[in-house]
Amino acid sequence: GARLEINDCSVGSWRPQECMDIKVAQQLEKQGIFNPQKAVTARRPLHSILHKCGFGGGIQWFLRGKVSPPQTPQYGANCPPLRLKTVCNDFECPVDCELGDWEGWSA
């Protein structure tokens, strides 16, 4: 009889995306956008999408693509998840030091 060759799905390495503001990330997720670079428009510059620091953090996606889909889907293993969502930059923002005016020397 014919020989059946079974090939499982294989995927590439995780590619971390930049940390995004939670509200923006949730809106983009509904549109199927997980890379903040692809969400930049004239009305939405990158700095308004990203989350640098602050309580609660932001959302960071890790993405990977299929290297090869299963050749025999009914027999080969399905692809593992291609997206992973995590919390990022959940730390207090640094406070810039404020200096006063120069004063005379004192003993």
PDB file of C-alpha atoms in Angstrom:
ATOM      1  CA  GLY A   1       0.000   0.000   0.000  1.00  0.00           C
ATOM      2  CA  ALA A   2       0.837   3.669  -0.110  1.00  0.00           C
ATOM      3  CA  ARG A   3       3.137   4.939   2.577  1.00  0.00           C
ATOM      4  CA  LEU A   4       1.745   7.777   4.737  1.00  0.00           C
ATOM      5  CA  GLU A   5       4.274  10.410   5.752  1.00  0.00           C
ATOM      6  CA  ILE A   6       3.249  12.416   8.815  1.00  0.00           C
ATOM      7  CA  ASN A   7       4.702  15.908   9.284  1.00  0.00           C
ATOM      8  CA  ASP A   8       3.860  17.948  12.372  1.00  0.00           C
ATOM      9  CA  CYS A   9       3.550  21.713  12.258  1.00  0.00           C
ATOM     10  CA  SER A  10       6.759  23.563  13.046  1.00  0.00           C
ATOM     11  CA  VAL A  11       7.031  27.186  14.162  1.00  0.00           C
ATOM     12  CA  GLY A  12       9.757  29.826  14.342  1.00  0.00           C
ATOM     13  CA  SER A  13      11.213  31.598  17.364  1.00  0.00           C
ATOM     14  CA  TRP A  14       9.262  34.058  19.503  1.00  0.00           C
ATOM     15  CA  ARG A  15       9.656  37.705  18.413  1.00  0.00           C
ATOM     16  CA  PRO A  16       8.938  40.122  21.282  1.00  0.00           C
ATOM     17  CA  GLN A  17       6.981  43.244  20.357  1.00  0.00           C
ATOM     18  CA  GLU A  18       7.207  46.586  22.172  1.00  0.00           C
ATOM     19  CA  CYS A  19       5.196  47.175  25.352  1.00  0.00           C
ATOM     20  CA  MET A  20       1.866  48.873  24.558  1.00  0.00           C
ATOM     21  CA  ASP A  21      -0.622  50.890  26.577  1.00  0.00           C
ATOM     22  CA  ILE A  22      -3.331  48.502  27.799  1.00  0.00           C
ATOM     23  CA  LYS A  23      -6.312  50.394  26.350  1.00  0.00           C
ATOM     24  CA  VAL A  24      -4.630  50.847  22.970  1.00  0.00           C
ATOM     25  CA  ALA A  25      -3.497  47.202  22.929  1.00  0.00           C
ATOM     26  CA  GLN A  26      -7.047  46.005  23.635  1.00  0.00           C
ATOM     27  CA  GLN A  27      -8.420  48.109  20.754  1.00  0.00           C
ATOM     28  CA  LEU A  28      -5.719  46.850  18.404  1.00  0.00           C
ATOM     29  CA  GLU A  29      -6.259  43.232  19.453  1.00  0.00           C
ATOM     30  CA  LYS A  30      -9.905  43.496  18.311  1.00  0.00           C
ATOM     31  CA  GLN A  31      -8.567  44.608  14.918  1.00  0.00           C
ATOM     32  CA  GLY A  32      -6.079  41.727  14.778  1.00  0.00           C
ATOM     33  CA  ILE A  33      -3.050  44.017  15.241  1.00  0.00           C
ATOM     34  CA  PHE A  34      -0.395  42.750  17.666  1.00  0.00           C
ATOM     35  CA  ASN A  35       2.656  44.714  16.478  1.00  0.00           C
ATOM     36  CA  PRO A  36       2.592  48.377  17.611  1.00  0.00           C
ATOM     37  CA  GLN A  37       4.677  49.415  14.587  1.00  0.00           C
ATOM     38  CA  LYS A  38       1.781  48.371  12.328  1.00  0.00           C
ATOM     39  CA  ALA A  39      -0.655  50.585  14.268  1.00  0.00           C
ATOM     40  CA  VAL A  40       1.206  53.859  13.740  1.00  0.00           C
ATOM     41  CA  THR A  41      -0.748  56.499  11.825  1.00  0.00           C
ATOM     42  CA  ALA A  42      -0.548  60.277  11.463  1.00  0.00           C
ATOM     43  CA  ARG A  43      -3.160  60.592  14.222  1.00  0.00           C
ATOM     44  CA  ARG A  44      -1.625  57.832  16.373  1.00  0.00           C
ATOM     45  CA  PRO A  45       2.169  58.234  16.661  1.00  0.00           C
ATOM     46  CA  LEU A  46       4.224  55.421  18.192  1.00  0.00           C
ATOM     47  CA  HIS A  47       4.822  57.276  21.491  1.00  0.00           C
ATOM     48  CA  SER A  48       1.045  57.346  22.121  1.00  0.00           C
ATOM     49  CA  ILE A  49       0.849  53.563  21.663  1.00  0.00           C
ATOM     50  CA  LEU A  50       3.784  52.465  23.832  1.00  0.00           C
ATOM     51  CA  HIS A  51       3.866  52.010  27.614  1.00  0.00           C
ATOM     52  CA  LYS A  52       7.225  52.881  29.191  1.00  0.00           C
ATOM     53  CA  CYS A  53       6.391  52.507  32.900  1.00  0.00           C
ATOM     54  CA  GLY A  54       3.632  52.828  35.497  1.00  0.00           C
ATOM     55  CA  PHE A  55       1.429  50.835  37.827  1.00  0.00           C
ATOM     56  CA  GLY A  56      -0.551  48.086  36.124  1.00  0.00           C
ATOM     57  CA  GLY A  57       1.914  47.838  33.277  1.00  0.00           C
ATOM     58  CA  GLY A  58       1.164  47.480  29.611  1.00  0.00           C
ATOM     59  CA  ILE A  59       0.633  44.586  27.224  1.00  0.00           C
ATOM     60  CA  GLN A  60       3.432  42.930  25.297  1.00  0.00           C
ATOM     61  CA  TRP A  61       2.867  40.367  22.569  1.00  0.00           C
ATOM     62  CA  PHE A  62       5.296  37.681  21.532  1.00  0.00           C
ATOM     63  CA  LEU A  63       4.676  36.525  17.960  1.00  0.00           C
ATOM     64  CA  ARG A  64       5.979  33.638  15.883  1.00  0.00           C
ATOM     65  CA  GLY A  65       5.107  32.279  12.486  1.00  0.00           C
ATOM     66  CA  LYS A  66       4.605  28.856  10.992  1.00  0.00           C
ATOM     67  CA  VAL A  67       7.744  27.463   9.399  1.00  0.00           C
ATOM     68  CA  SER A  68       5.773  24.618   7.883  1.00  0.00           C
ATOM     69  CA  PRO A  69       2.136  23.666   8.444  1.00  0.00           C
ATOM     70  CA  PRO A  70       1.282  20.001   8.986  1.00  0.00           C
ATOM     71  CA  GLN A  71       1.359  18.281   5.596  1.00  0.00           C
ATOM     72  CA  THR A  72      -1.261  15.803   6.691  1.00  0.00           C
ATOM     73  CA  PRO A  73      -3.578  17.825   8.991  1.00  0.00           C
ATOM     74  CA  GLN A  74      -5.703  14.834   9.938  1.00  0.00           C
ATOM     75  CA  TYR A  75      -2.606  12.995  11.240  1.00  0.00           C
ATOM     76  CA  GLY A  76       0.089  15.605  12.011  1.00  0.00           C
ATOM     77  CA  ALA A  77       0.165  17.683  15.180  1.00  0.00           C
ATOM     78  CA  ASN A  78      -1.501  21.079  15.005  1.00  0.00           C
ATOM     79  CA  CYS A  79       0.572  24.228  15.329  1.00  0.00           C
ATOM     80  CA  PRO A  80       1.173  25.488  18.879  1.00  0.00           C
ATOM     81  CA  PRO A  81      -0.025  29.045  19.675  1.00  0.00           C
ATOM     82  CA  LEU A  82       1.476  31.745  17.466  1.00  0.00           C
ATOM     83  CA  ARG A  83       0.762  34.585  19.926  1.00  0.00           C
ATOM     84  CA  LEU A  84       1.519  35.014  23.628  1.00  0.00           C
ATOM     85  CA  LYS A  85       0.330  38.005  25.683  1.00  0.00           C
ATOM     86  CA  THR A  86       2.121  39.189  28.843  1.00  0.00           C
ATOM     87  CA  VAL A  87       2.181  42.172  31.212  1.00  0.00           C
ATOM     88  CA  CYS A  88       5.180  44.461  30.724  1.00  0.00           C
ATOM     89  CA  ASN A  89       6.864  47.501  32.291  1.00  0.00           C
ATOM     90  CA  ASP A  90       4.871  47.205  35.525  1.00  0.00           C
ATOM     91  CA  PHE A  91       7.163  49.390  37.598  1.00  0.00           C
ATOM     92  CA  GLU A  92       7.040  52.897  38.993  1.00  0.00           C
ATOM     93  CA  CYS A  93       8.138  55.622  36.618  1.00  0.00           C
ATOM     94  CA  PRO A  94      11.374  57.375  37.639  1.00  0.00           C
ATOM     95  CA  VAL A  95      10.984  60.905  38.952  1.00  0.00           C
ATOM     96  CA  ASP A  96      13.298  63.530  37.520  1.00  0.00           C
ATOM     97  CA  CYS A  97      15.393  65.325  40.107  1.00  0.00           C
ATOM     98  CA  GLU A  98      14.431  68.976  40.553  1.00  0.00           C
ATOM     99  CA  LEU A  99      17.157  71.404  41.568  1.00  0.00           C
ATOM    100  CA  GLY A 100      16.623  74.772  43.237  1.00  0.00           C
ATOM    101  CA  ASP A 101      18.487  78.017  42.571  1.00  0.00           C
ATOM    102  CA  TRP A 102      22.108  78.387  43.627  1.00  0.00           C
ATOM    103  CA  GLU A 103      22.574  79.823  47.099  1.00  0.00           C
ATOM    104  CA  GLY A 104      25.572  81.215  48.903  1.00  0.00           C
ATOM    105  CA  TRP A 105      27.929  79.007  50.892  1.00  0.00           C
ATOM    106  CA  SER A 106      27.094  78.412  54.525  1.00  0.00           C
ATOM    107  CA  ALA A 107      29.175  76.973  57.300  1.00  0.00           C
TER     108      ALA A 107
END
